[in-house]
XYZ file of N, CA, C and O in Angstrom:
880
model
N 0.288 -18.159 19.624
C 0.975 -16.886 19.826
C 1.464 -16.343 18.490
O 1.726 -17.118 17.577
N 1.625 -15.017 18.349
C 2.097 -14.469 17.079
C 3.469 -15.000 16.719
O 4.266 -15.350 17.584
N 3.736 -15.055 15.411
C 5.046 -15.473 14.943
C 6.064 -14.385 15.219
O 5.819 -13.210 14.978
N 7.221 -14.786 15.706
C 8.312 -13.854 15.925
C 9.550 -14.347 15.191
O 9.855 -15.543 15.247
N 10.256 -13.451 14.484
C 11.475 -13.869 13.815
C 12.567 -14.148 14.822
O 12.626 -13.536 15.879
N 13.434 -15.127 14.515
C 14.629 -15.302 15.318
C 15.553 -14.128 15.082
O 15.399 -13.372 14.125
N 16.546 -13.966 15.940
C 17.382 -12.777 15.889
C 18.042 -12.599 14.529
O 18.207 -11.490 14.042
N 18.423 -13.712 13.877
C 19.130 -13.604 12.603
C 18.333 -14.129 11.429
O 18.871 -14.375 10.378
N 17.010 -14.295 11.595
C 16.228 -14.921 10.534
C 16.182 -14.090 9.270
O 16.088 -14.637 8.164
N 16.251 -12.755 9.395
C 16.159 -11.935 8.195
C 17.325 -12.202 7.259
O 17.202 -12.051 6.045
N 18.460 -12.634 7.801
C 19.617 -12.887 6.950
C 19.490 -14.180 6.180
O 20.292 -14.462 5.301
N 18.466 -14.985 6.513
C 18.306 -16.267 5.854
C 17.409 -16.191 4.633
O 17.332 -17.128 3.859
N 16.679 -15.107 4.471
C 15.760 -14.980 3.350
C 16.515 -14.505 2.115
O 17.094 -13.430 2.126
N 16.533 -15.286 1.022
C 17.308 -14.867 -0.156
C 16.582 -13.779 -0.915
O 15.364 -13.775 -0.965
N 17.298 -12.821 -1.589
C 18.711 -12.571 -1.329
C 18.910 -11.912 0.018
O 17.980 -11.382 0.598
N 20.135 -11.869 0.508
C 20.360 -11.466 1.883
C 20.330 -9.959 2.077
O 20.152 -9.485 3.185
N 20.507 -9.181 1.061
C 20.492 -7.728 1.191
C 19.496 -7.134 0.228
O 19.180 -7.726 -0.803
N 18.995 -5.964 0.568
C 18.019 -5.297 -0.290
C 18.671 -4.877 -1.599
O 19.832 -4.470 -1.627
N 17.932 -4.960 -2.706
C 18.460 -4.465 -3.969
C 18.519 -2.952 -3.961
O 17.815 -2.299 -3.192
N 19.359 -2.383 -4.804
C 19.406 -0.940 -4.909
C 18.164 -0.448 -5.622
O 17.553 -1.178 -6.402
N 17.725 0.805 -5.341
C 16.522 1.323 -5.992
C 16.606 1.270 -7.514
O 15.602 1.153 -8.187
N 17.821 1.375 -8.092
C 17.946 1.353 -9.544
C 17.571 -0.004 -10.125
O 17.175 -0.113 -11.269
N 17.716 -1.065 -9.332
C 17.403 -2.404 -9.813
C 15.996 -2.836 -9.418
O 15.542 -3.883 -9.855
N 15.347 -2.081 -8.556
C 14.069 -2.485 -7.992
C 12.923 -1.753 -8.680
O 12.896 -0.527 -8.720
N 11.978 -2.492 -9.194
C 10.785 -1.906 -9.780
C 9.722 -1.775 -8.698
O 9.327 -2.765 -8.082
N 9.262 -0.557 -8.476
C 8.309 -0.288 -7.406
C 6.895 -0.346 -7.972
O 6.586 0.323 -8.960
N 6.005 -1.126 -7.361
C 4.622 -1.183 -7.860
C 3.924 0.158 -7.722
O 4.202 0.940 -6.808
N 2.999 0.402 -8.623
C 2.133 1.557 -8.477
C 1.212 1.401 -7.287
O 1.008 0.297 -6.773
N 0.667 2.517 -6.825
C -0.323 2.550 -5.749
C 0.245 2.122 -4.406
O -0.508 1.709 -3.514
N 1.577 2.206 -4.243
C 2.192 1.954 -2.946
C 2.530 3.281 -2.283
O 2.317 4.348 -2.855
N 3.058 3.220 -1.074
C 3.308 4.438 -0.303
C 4.594 4.274 0.488
O 5.195 3.200 0.527
N 4.995 5.368 1.129
C 6.178 5.337 1.959
C 7.459 5.403 1.148
O 7.444 5.411 -0.085
N 8.578 5.432 1.846
C 9.880 5.488 1.190
C 10.086 4.258 0.324
O 9.922 3.124 0.765
N 10.398 4.478 -0.943
C 10.619 3.400 -1.927
C 9.386 2.526 -2.121
O 9.501 1.384 -2.582
N 8.201 3.045 -1.771
C 6.970 2.284 -1.997
C 6.891 1.001 -1.220
O 6.316 0.007 -1.699
N 7.404 0.972 0.005
C 7.481 -0.265 0.781
C 6.236 -0.534 1.623
O 6.180 -1.549 2.312
N 5.253 0.352 1.556
C 3.995 0.200 2.287
C 2.869 0.063 1.275
O 2.840 0.774 0.264
N 1.947 -0.844 1.542
C 0.802 -1.040 0.647
C -0.449 -0.493 1.338
O -0.921 -1.073 2.325
N -0.992 0.625 0.848
C -2.181 1.193 1.480
C -3.463 0.611 0.882
O -3.509 0.233 -0.288
N -4.486 0.566 1.711
C -5.823 0.244 1.226
C -6.778 1.244 1.852
O -6.901 1.315 3.075
N -7.460 2.005 1.018
C -8.381 3.028 1.486
C -8.026 4.372 0.894
O -7.046 4.510 0.157
N -8.802 5.355 1.227
C -8.636 6.677 0.642
C -7.359 7.340 1.141
O -6.912 7.113 2.267
N -6.778 8.164 0.271
C -5.646 8.993 0.680
C -6.159 10.160 1.516
O -7.362 10.384 1.640
N -5.228 10.904 2.093
C -5.641 12.070 2.860
C -5.437 11.876 4.346
O -4.931 10.847 4.803
N -5.871 12.859 5.129
C -5.615 12.857 6.576
C -6.576 11.955 7.353
O -7.424 12.421 8.132
N -6.468 10.675 7.131
C -7.295 9.704 7.837
C -6.476 9.016 8.932
O -5.252 8.918 8.839
N -7.142 8.500 9.960
C -6.443 7.610 10.883
C -5.867 6.423 10.102
O -6.457 5.971 9.114
N -4.730 5.923 10.547
C -4.054 4.827 9.852
C -4.002 3.603 10.760
O -3.504 3.676 11.899
N -4.525 2.506 10.258
C -4.380 1.214 10.919
C -3.223 0.496 10.247
O -3.320 0.086 9.087
N -2.107 0.363 10.942
C -0.950 -0.331 10.409
C -1.091 -1.817 10.705
O -1.319 -2.212 11.855
N -0.960 -2.629 9.666
C -1.108 -4.078 9.791
C 0.191 -4.731 9.331
O 0.658 -4.492 8.221
N 0.760 -5.557 10.206
C 2.027 -6.236 9.923
C 1.738 -7.720 9.786
O 1.218 -8.356 10.721
N 2.078 -8.285 8.611
C 1.724 -9.667 8.303
C 2.845 -10.345 7.513
O 3.711 -9.691 6.951
N 2.749 -11.676 7.463
C 3.588 -12.510 6.602
C 2.632 -13.476 5.896
O 1.780 -14.084 6.552
N 2.763 -13.621 4.595
C 1.800 -14.444 3.860
C 1.863 -15.926 4.214
O 0.938 -16.672 3.887
N 2.923 -16.382 4.887
C 2.986 -17.776 5.331
C 2.517 -17.945 6.777
O 2.462 -19.080 7.272
N 2.169 -16.860 7.436
C 1.846 -16.900 8.863
C 0.406 -17.379 9.093
O -0.545 -16.713 8.683
N 0.218 -18.527 9.756
C -1.146 -19.015 9.977
C -1.951 -18.152 10.937
O -3.182 -18.092 10.842
N -1.274 -17.477 11.867
C -1.992 -16.585 12.773
C -2.537 -15.370 12.021
O -3.631 -14.878 12.321
N -1.761 -14.906 11.039
C -2.257 -13.817 10.187
C -3.506 -14.265 9.428
O -4.486 -13.526 9.326
N -3.451 -15.486 8.908
C -4.603 -16.017 8.177
C -5.816 -16.130 9.091
O -6.950 -15.837 8.683
N -5.588 -16.538 10.335
C -6.704 -16.677 11.270
C -7.362 -15.331 11.544
O -8.597 -15.213 11.576
N -6.545 -14.288 11.745
C -7.102 -12.961 11.999
C -7.802 -12.425 10.764
O -8.902 -11.841 10.858
N -7.205 -12.624 9.600
C -7.847 -12.158 8.364
C -9.174 -12.874 8.139
O -10.162 -12.254 7.727
N -9.208 -14.175 8.408
C -10.446 -14.926 8.224
C -11.527 -14.449 9.187
O -12.700 -14.318 8.821
N -11.135 -14.183 10.425
C -12.102 -13.785 11.439
C -12.535 -12.328 11.295
O -13.733 -12.024 11.340
N -11.560 -11.427 11.120
C -11.855 -9.992 11.234
C -11.499 -9.181 10.007
O -11.724 -7.968 9.989
N -10.962 -9.808 8.974
C -10.526 -9.058 7.805
C -11.635 -8.252 7.150
O -11.423 -7.097 6.758
N -12.809 -8.845 7.033
C -13.918 -8.127 6.391
C -14.350 -6.928 7.226
O -14.695 -5.868 6.690
N -14.320 -7.069 8.541
C -14.693 -5.952 9.414
C -13.689 -4.814 9.289
O -14.065 -3.632 9.235
N -12.397 -5.164 9.242
C -11.365 -4.141 9.071
C -11.542 -3.437 7.728
O -11.441 -2.212 7.635
N -11.833 -4.224 6.701
C -12.003 -3.638 5.364
C -13.153 -2.644 5.344
O -13.078 -1.607 4.674
N -14.220 -2.924 6.091
C -15.375 -2.013 6.092
C -14.994 -0.634 6.621
O -15.475 0.381 6.116
N -14.149 -0.590 7.629
C -13.714 0.711 8.142
C -13.040 1.523 7.037
O -13.254 2.733 6.922
N -12.212 0.838 6.241
C -11.529 1.542 5.145
C -12.508 1.910 4.041
O -12.470 3.028 3.514
N -13.381 0.988 3.686
C -14.336 1.254 2.608
C -15.297 2.386 2.960
O -15.786 3.092 2.065
N -15.565 2.552 4.242
C -16.446 3.627 4.687
C -15.706 4.952 4.879
O -16.318 5.955 5.266
N -14.395 4.968 4.619
C -13.627 6.195 4.737
C -13.299 6.608 6.154
O -12.949 7.759 6.406
N -13.364 5.684 7.094
C -13.109 6.022 8.489
C -11.637 5.866 8.856
O -11.192 6.411 9.869
N -10.902 5.114 8.075
C -9.463 4.960 8.282
C -8.855 4.415 6.995
O -9.564 4.037 6.065
N -7.547 4.419 6.961
C -6.800 3.784 5.873
C -5.955 2.661 6.481
O -5.328 2.844 7.527
N -5.992 1.498 5.843
C -5.138 0.398 6.272
C -3.814 0.514 5.524
O -3.796 0.731 4.308
N -2.714 0.380 6.238
C -1.397 0.368 5.605
C -0.700 -0.933 5.988
O -0.454 -1.192 7.172
N -0.429 -1.746 4.969
C 0.149 -3.067 5.178
C 1.669 -2.997 5.124
O 2.252 -2.436 4.195
N 2.292 -3.618 6.121
C 3.744 -3.779 6.191
C 3.996 -5.279 6.244
O 3.558 -5.948 7.185
N 4.693 -5.785 5.256
C 4.825 -7.237 5.157
C 6.207 -7.726 5.575
O 7.224 -7.100 5.272
N 6.197 -8.865 6.232
C 7.416 -9.564 6.609
C 7.610 -10.765 5.682
O 6.676 -11.206 4.996
N 8.835 -11.286 5.687
C 9.127 -12.523 4.956
C 10.075 -13.408 5.762
O 10.773 -14.236 5.212
N 10.060 -13.232 7.089
C 11.025 -13.958 7.910
C 10.740 -15.453 8.001
O 11.633 -16.242 8.318
N 9.501 -15.866 7.691
C 9.218 -17.297 7.759
C 9.966 -18.079 6.689
O 10.232 -19.265 6.865
N 10.323 -17.433 5.590
C 11.171 -18.108 4.606
C 12.510 -18.484 5.235
O 13.042 -19.576 5.004
N 13.061 -17.573 6.021
C 14.325 -17.854 6.682
C 14.191 -18.909 7.768
O 15.063 -19.753 7.943
N 13.094 -18.883 8.499
C 12.896 -19.818 9.602
C 12.556 -21.220 9.112
O 12.984 -22.212 9.702
N 11.779 -21.303 8.025
C 11.245 -22.588 7.575
C 11.863 -23.091 6.281
O 11.672 -24.245 5.913
N 12.577 -22.211 5.584
C 13.105 -22.567 4.277
C 12.108 -22.254 3.180
O 10.890 -22.242 3.390
N 12.616 -21.984 1.998
C 11.751 -21.704 0.866
C 11.648 -20.225 0.571
O 12.359 -19.397 1.147
N 10.709 -19.891 -0.327
C 10.543 -18.503 -0.771
C 9.077 -18.109 -0.844
O 8.725 -17.130 -1.488
N 8.211 -18.861 -0.167
C 6.782 -18.603 -0.271
C 6.360 -17.236 0.210
O 5.491 -16.599 -0.397
N 6.951 -16.763 1.302
C 6.579 -15.442 1.812
C 6.928 -14.353 0.814
O 6.108 -13.491 0.486
N 8.176 -14.397 0.315
C 8.631 -13.311 -0.546
C 7.978 -13.374 -1.924
O 7.647 -12.336 -2.512
N 7.746 -14.582 -2.462
C 7.120 -14.649 -3.781
C 5.631 -14.310 -3.705
O 5.093 -13.691 -4.636
N 4.958 -14.697 -2.623
C 3.563 -14.272 -2.456
C 3.484 -12.758 -2.341
O 2.587 -12.122 -2.905
N 4.446 -12.180 -1.635
C 4.489 -10.726 -1.517
C 4.779 -10.079 -2.865
O 4.193 -9.042 -3.203
N 5.654 -10.682 -3.658
C 5.892 -10.172 -5.005
C 4.637 -10.222 -5.859
O 4.372 -9.301 -6.648
N 3.844 -11.291 -5.702
C 2.570 -11.376 -6.419
C 1.614 -10.289 -5.949
O 0.885 -9.683 -6.758
N 1.613 -10.010 -4.652
C 0.785 -8.918 -4.138
C 1.238 -7.586 -4.724
O 0.413 -6.705 -5.000
N 2.549 -7.436 -4.923
C 3.057 -6.236 -5.578
C 2.544 -6.110 -6.996
O 2.185 -5.017 -7.452
N 2.507 -7.230 -7.717
C 1.965 -7.211 -9.071
C 0.490 -6.829 -9.064
O 0.010 -6.131 -9.962
N -0.238 -7.287 -8.034
C -1.662 -6.960 -7.941
C -1.883 -5.491 -7.610
O -2.725 -4.827 -8.226
N -1.113 -4.953 -6.641
C -1.327 -3.546 -6.285
C -0.883 -2.636 -7.421
O -1.407 -1.520 -7.565
N 0.033 -3.086 -8.252
C 0.400 -2.292 -9.427
C -0.793 -2.112 -10.364
O -0.885 -1.100 -11.066
N -1.708 -3.069 -10.350
C -2.946 -2.941 -11.130
C -3.927 -2.001 -10.427
O -4.438 -1.073 -11.034
N -4.191 -2.256 -9.151
C -5.112 -1.406 -8.391
C -5.125 -1.845 -6.936
O -4.751 -2.981 -6.607
N -5.593 -0.956 -6.062
C -5.796 -1.327 -4.663
C -6.778 -2.478 -4.546
O -6.599 -3.382 -3.727
N -7.836 -2.430 -5.334
C -8.849 -3.475 -5.241
C -8.271 -4.832 -5.626
O -8.580 -5.853 -5.000
N -7.444 -4.871 -6.681
C -6.828 -6.135 -7.073
C -5.903 -6.642 -5.970
O -5.851 -7.854 -5.690
N -5.165 -5.725 -5.356
C -4.320 -6.138 -4.231
C -5.152 -6.781 -3.135
O -4.828 -7.868 -2.639
N -6.238 -6.112 -2.739
C -7.026 -6.635 -1.615
C -7.661 -7.963 -1.982
O -7.753 -8.873 -1.140
N -8.061 -8.107 -3.233
C -8.646 -9.375 -3.674
C -7.626 -10.496 -3.562
O -7.928 -11.589 -3.048
N -6.405 -10.250 -4.038
C -5.379 -11.291 -3.961
C -4.938 -11.510 -2.516
O -4.750 -12.661 -2.087
N -4.756 -10.454 -1.772
C -4.391 -10.554 -0.353
C -5.338 -11.484 0.385
O -4.920 -12.428 1.079
N -6.637 -11.257 0.223
C -7.618 -12.073 0.930
C -7.589 -13.521 0.434
O -7.711 -14.463 1.230
N -7.399 -13.707 -0.867
C -7.360 -15.064 -1.424
C -6.123 -15.826 -0.952
O -6.202 -17.036 -0.678
N -4.996 -15.160 -0.855
C -3.772 -15.830 -0.389
C -3.926 -16.326 1.039
O -3.423 -17.401 1.389
N -4.629 -15.575 1.861
C -4.870 -16.061 3.220
C -5.963 -17.124 3.249
O -5.855 -18.104 3.997
N -6.982 -16.970 2.452
C -8.063 -17.955 2.437
C -7.581 -19.309 1.936
O -8.068 -20.361 2.372
N -6.606 -19.325 1.025
C -6.112 -20.567 0.437
C -4.705 -20.918 0.940
O -4.019 -21.743 0.347
N -4.313 -20.321 2.040
C -2.957 -20.494 2.561
C -2.658 -21.960 2.862
O -3.411 -22.627 3.574
N -1.537 -22.485 2.350
C -1.125 -23.843 2.716
C -0.555 -23.864 4.124
O -0.321 -22.808 4.734
N -0.310 -25.049 4.649
C 0.374 -25.148 5.924
C 1.706 -24.405 5.839
O 2.387 -24.454 4.810
N 2.080 -23.725 6.921
C 3.274 -22.896 6.879
C 4.538 -23.698 6.586
O 5.526 -23.156 6.079
N 4.521 -24.997 6.870
C 5.705 -25.820 6.626
C 5.831 -26.239 5.167
O 6.858 -26.787 4.761
N 4.796 -25.999 4.375
C 4.784 -26.370 2.961
C 4.979 -25.099 2.136
O 4.200 -24.154 2.255
N 6.003 -25.091 1.304
C 6.363 -23.866 0.577
C 5.632 -23.751 -0.761
O 6.238 -23.424 -1.779
N 4.326 -23.988 -0.752
C 3.566 -23.953 -2.005
C 3.640 -22.597 -2.679
O 3.706 -22.507 -3.911
N 3.621 -21.532 -1.893
C 3.646 -20.197 -2.485
C 5.020 -19.839 -3.046
O 5.184 -18.771 -3.642
N 5.985 -20.721 -2.877
C 7.266 -20.537 -3.541
C 7.238 -20.917 -5.003
O 8.248 -20.773 -5.704
N 6.087 -21.397 -5.474
C 5.898 -21.791 -6.873
C 4.984 -20.760 -7.546
O 3.811 -20.661 -7.191
N 5.496 -19.991 -8.502
C 4.642 -18.977 -9.139
C 3.375 -19.541 -9.770
O 2.353 -18.846 -9.820
N 3.417 -20.782 -10.223
C 2.214 -21.350 -10.836
C 1.097 -21.508 -9.804
O -0.090 -21.372 -10.135
N 1.455 -21.797 -8.560
C 0.450 -21.874 -7.498
C -0.135 -20.491 -7.230
O -1.351 -20.329 -7.094
N 0.704 -19.489 -7.178
C 0.224 -18.122 -6.970
C -0.706 -17.689 -8.097
O -1.728 -17.035 -7.856
N -0.371 -18.075 -9.314
C -1.229 -17.718 -10.450
C -2.569 -18.437 -10.373
O -3.602 -17.877 -10.744
N -2.576 -19.668 -9.864
C -3.852 -20.385 -9.716
C -4.716 -19.720 -8.652
O -5.945 -19.612 -8.810
N -4.101 -19.288 -7.553
C -4.866 -18.561 -6.530
C -5.455 -17.289 -7.132
O -6.642 -16.981 -6.946
N -4.637 -16.559 -7.870
C -5.112 -15.322 -8.492
C -6.237 -15.594 -9.480
O -7.254 -14.880 -9.513
N -6.079 -16.631 -10.290
C -7.113 -16.961 -11.283
C -8.425 -17.324 -10.605
O -9.503 -17.004 -11.116
N -8.346 -17.960 -9.421
C -9.568 -18.377 -8.723
C -10.421 -17.190 -8.295
O -11.613 -17.354 -8.025
N -9.823 -16.005 -8.223
C -10.581 -14.804 -7.840
C -10.630 -13.792 -8.981
O -10.886 -12.606 -8.781
N -10.357 -14.271 -10.188
C -10.568 -13.455 -11.375
C -9.441 -12.527 -11.757
O -9.634 -11.654 -12.614
N -8.258 -12.693 -11.166
C -7.124 -11.835 -11.514
C -6.324 -12.509 -12.627
O -5.459 -13.354 -12.368
N -6.626 -12.135 -13.849
C -6.039 -12.821 -15.006
C -5.470 -11.850 -16.035
O -5.137 -12.264 -17.149
N -5.323 -10.576 -15.690
C -4.790 -9.606 -16.643
C -3.389 -10.030 -17.079
O -2.556 -10.380 -16.235
N -3.101 -10.020 -18.378
C -1.781 -10.468 -18.852
C -0.600 -9.771 -18.190
O 0.381 -10.446 -17.828
N -0.609 -8.430 -17.990
C 0.547 -7.817 -17.329
C 0.752 -8.338 -15.906
O 1.894 -8.525 -15.463
N -0.339 -8.552 -15.199
C -0.249 -9.107 -13.842
C 0.342 -10.504 -13.881
O 1.268 -10.837 -13.129
N -0.163 -11.351 -14.757
C 0.312 -12.730 -14.826
C 1.794 -12.776 -15.193
O 2.562 -13.570 -14.622
N 2.196 -11.942 -16.124
C 3.605 -11.927 -16.518
C 4.487 -11.483 -15.359
O 5.580 -12.044 -15.139
N 4.036 -10.480 -14.613
C 4.822 -9.991 -13.490
C 4.997 -11.063 -12.424
O 6.066 -11.201 -11.828
N 3.951 -11.852 -12.178
C 4.059 -12.938 -11.195
C 4.975 -14.035 -11.724
O 5.858 -14.526 -11.009
N 4.781 -14.415 -12.975
C 5.554 -15.516 -13.549
C 7.040 -15.208 -13.622
O 7.889 -16.098 -13.449
N 7.388 -13.961 -13.880
C 8.791 -13.588 -14.068
C 9.420 -12.972 -12.822
O 10.611 -12.666 -12.830
N 8.648 -12.805 -11.763
C 9.197 -12.248 -10.528
C 9.563 -10.777 -10.629
O 10.506 -10.323 -9.980
N 8.794 -10.030 -11.396
C 9.089 -8.608 -11.581
C 9.261 -7.867 -10.260
O 10.153 -7.034 -10.114
N 8.398 -8.188 -9.288
C 8.401 -7.434 -8.039
C 9.064 -8.191 -6.887
O 8.927 -7.778 -5.727
N 9.801 -9.248 -7.188
C 10.514 -9.954 -6.125
C 11.552 -9.079 -5.438
O 11.629 -9.086 -4.196
N 12.376 -8.301 -6.164
C 13.306 -7.411 -5.446
C 12.594 -6.428 -4.526
O 13.071 -6.148 -3.413
N 11.480 -5.905 -4.967
C 10.680 -5.022 -4.105
C 10.211 -5.782 -2.877
O 10.276 -5.266 -1.751
N 9.744 -7.016 -3.060
C 9.256 -7.814 -1.933
C 10.365 -8.055 -0.915
O 10.132 -8.002 0.303
N 11.573 -8.310 -1.390
C 12.703 -8.487 -0.473
C 12.940 -7.207 0.319
O 13.162 -7.236 1.534
N 12.878 -6.069 -0.353
C 13.077 -4.786 0.326
C 11.981 -4.527 1.356
O 12.253 -3.998 2.445
N 10.756 -4.888 1.043
C 9.655 -4.743 2.000
C 9.922 -5.597 3.235
O 9.761 -5.149 4.383
N 10.315 -6.849 3.007
C 10.629 -7.719 4.134
C 11.789 -7.211 4.966
O 11.785 -7.312 6.202
N 12.807 -6.655 4.317
C 13.936 -6.081 5.041
C 13.497 -4.891 5.896
O 13.992 -4.698 7.011
N 12.560 -4.090 5.369
C 12.055 -2.954 6.134
C 11.348 -3.426 7.399
O 11.473 -2.809 8.468
N 10.614 -4.527 7.306
C 9.997 -5.097 8.506
C 11.078 -5.480 9.518
O 10.945 -5.226 10.718
N 12.154 -6.081 9.024
C 13.225 -6.479 9.916
C 13.864 -5.320 10.655
O 14.374 -5.487 11.768
N 13.838 -4.141 10.041
C 14.406 -2.952 10.686
C 13.406 -2.236 11.587
O 13.768 -1.321 12.312
N 12.166 -2.650 11.534
C 11.139 -1.991 12.344
C 11.218 -2.482 13.789
O 11.958 -3.405 14.120
N 10.428 -1.868 14.644
C 10.368 -2.275 16.039
C 9.316 -3.344 16.287
O 9.114 -3.763 17.427
N 8.660 -3.779 15.231
C 7.643 -4.818 15.360
C 8.341 -6.169 15.426
O 9.218 -6.465 14.626
N 7.929 -6.999 16.344
C 8.634 -8.246 16.569
C 7.790 -9.485 16.352
O 8.183 -10.583 16.728
N 6.651 -9.346 15.751
C 5.846 -10.530 15.478
C 4.713 -10.215 14.535
O 4.328 -9.056 14.357
N 4.161 -11.258 13.924
C 2.995 -11.125 13.059
C 1.920 -12.088 13.550
O 2.235 -13.184 14.011
N 0.662 -11.668 13.501
C 0.186 -10.350 13.062
C 0.290 -9.307 14.169
O 0.152 -9.625 15.345
N 0.531 -8.072 13.761
C 0.494 -6.927 14.664
C -0.369 -5.860 14.007
O -0.210 -5.582 12.817
N -1.293 -5.283 14.777
C -2.174 -4.225 14.279
C -2.075 -3.038 15.228
O -2.196 -3.213 16.452
N -1.878 -1.846 14.675
C -1.774 -0.647 15.484
C -2.537 0.493 14.828
O -2.356 0.761 13.643
N -3.362 1.162 15.612
C -4.033 2.379 15.157
C -3.413 3.522 15.940
O -3.594 3.608 17.143
N -2.656 4.373 15.246
C -1.787 5.332 15.914
C -0.857 4.531 16.834
O -0.169 3.650 16.380
N -0.853 4.826 18.117
C 0.013 4.089 19.048
C -0.752 3.019 19.822
O -0.207 2.405 20.747
N -1.997 2.784 19.433
C -2.838 1.824 20.147
C -2.745 0.462 19.472
O -3.008 0.331 18.270
N -2.386 -0.558 20.227
C -2.351 -1.913 19.692
C -3.765 -2.479 19.634
O -4.511 -2.433 20.623
N -4.133 -2.990 18.474
C -5.418 -3.660 18.282
C -5.146 -5.163 18.320
O -4.420 -5.689 17.475
N -5.691 -5.824 19.296
C -5.433 -7.262 19.437
C -6.266 -8.057 18.434
O -7.467 -7.860 18.322
N -5.610 -8.945 17.720
C -6.312 -9.852 16.816
C -6.423 -11.254 17.353
O -7.220 -12.056 16.866
N -5.596 -11.554 18.374
C -5.533 -12.889 18.961
C -5.732 -12.814 20.461
O -5.385 -11.807 21.093
N -6.267 -13.889 21.038
C -6.341 -13.939 22.498
C -5.018 -14.458 23.057
O -4.045 -14.651 22.320
N -4.967 -14.701 24.326
C -3.697 -15.032 24.973
C -3.153 -16.392 24.565
O -1.961 -16.660 24.767
N -3.990 -17.253 24.032
C -3.505 -18.571 23.601
C -3.410 -18.674 22.083
O -3.229 -19.754 21.532
N -3.524 -17.524 21.396
C -3.302 -17.514 19.964
C -4.518 -17.779 19.103
O -4.379 -17.998 17.898
N -5.700 -17.740 19.694
C -6.923 -17.899 18.911
C -7.401 -16.544 18.413
O -7.312 -15.553 19.131
N -7.904 -16.525 17.178
C -8.371 -15.263 16.595
C -9.595 -14.750 17.345
O -10.528 -15.503 17.639
N -9.571 -13.455 17.648
C -10.740 -12.822 18.223
C -11.820 -12.673 17.151
O -11.540 -12.689 15.952
N -13.042 -12.504 17.589
C -14.145 -12.360 16.643
C -14.074 -11.008 15.945
O -13.418 -10.066 16.406
N -14.790 -10.919 14.842
C -14.850 -9.661 14.100
C -15.392 -8.537 14.975
O -14.887 -7.402 14.941
N -16.400 -8.832 15.774
C -16.984 -7.779 16.615
C -16.012 -7.321 17.691
O -15.970 -6.124 18.032
N -15.201 -8.236 18.229
C -14.227 -7.855 19.249
C -13.142 -6.955 18.664
O -12.725 -5.970 19.290
N -12.680 -7.292 17.469
C -11.670 -6.462 16.818
C -12.267 -5.111 16.441
O -11.652 -4.057 16.662
N -13.478 -5.127 15.880
C -14.120 -3.873 15.476
C -14.345 -2.952 16.663
O -14.179 -1.728 16.557
N -14.704 -3.513 17.819
C -14.936 -2.676 18.995
C -13.644 -2.016 19.460
O -13.652 -0.848 19.875
N -12.529 -2.714 19.375
C -11.243 -2.096 19.727
C -10.934 -0.927 18.790
O -10.436 0.113 19.220
N -11.210 -1.111 17.504
C -10.956 -0.047 16.537
C -11.873 1.141 16.807
O -11.439 2.296 16.796
N -13.154 0.863 17.088
C -14.086 1.948 17.418
C -13.597 2.734 18.638
O -13.636 3.982 18.647
N -13.132 2.033 19.646
C -12.655 2.689 20.863
C -11.430 3.558 20.566
O -11.325 4.690 21.053
N -10.506 3.015 19.770
C -9.300 3.774 19.417
C -9.638 4.999 18.591
O -9.046 6.081 18.775
N -10.587 4.874 17.665
C -10.990 6.024 16.860
C -11.666 7.092 17.737
O -11.416 8.298 17.545
N -12.481 6.666 18.675
C -13.184 7.620 19.531
C -12.242 8.362 20.450
O -12.525 9.506 20.854
N -11.100 7.747 20.758
C -10.141 8.353 21.689
C -9.195 9.332 21.005
O -8.427 10.025 21.685
N -9.230 9.431 19.688
C -8.291 10.313 18.974
C -8.669 11.788 19.214
O -9.806 12.140 19.322
């Protein structure tokens, strides 16, 4: 079943409150208020597939492994734009900082480009440790994941090593906590929920997810 935060889990993720905008460096190529949304795909009046994930969530990894490439094709073909909304509540539930630091690394990647973000995003899920192990709480591990997919630009590496975008990542996670979404992964195209998992928590196939998206697009 999808991961759901406990009622007070957001208060457990350090730091406990969002930083002020004056202290927060916002990555380039983000969207929404204070840049708290990470888009992938063309700008403009396209349908939006909103994807809610946590980098420590194994169910998110399962959906990305099964259907991530199919979802990406819709964006690459200009048929929709994916907008990522990230949570970090698993840090509060399980301890550690892997969710928020992985998200900060994703911020460093999107500051370089959308393509770099998507490359790191996919690699973080492909190499995801067990959710109970806080490997992504170590910047050196995040840098090794990035290096494995060719992300080695010095500004990117410095931003990951020094936590440049950690305050932004905390703010992104806090925004998830204020949303009406109560679990990860959650996918929505307009008001239509796109199921990534079956009733027992197994990832649906790429074709099953793609068919739901096709149906939702045709109904607009």
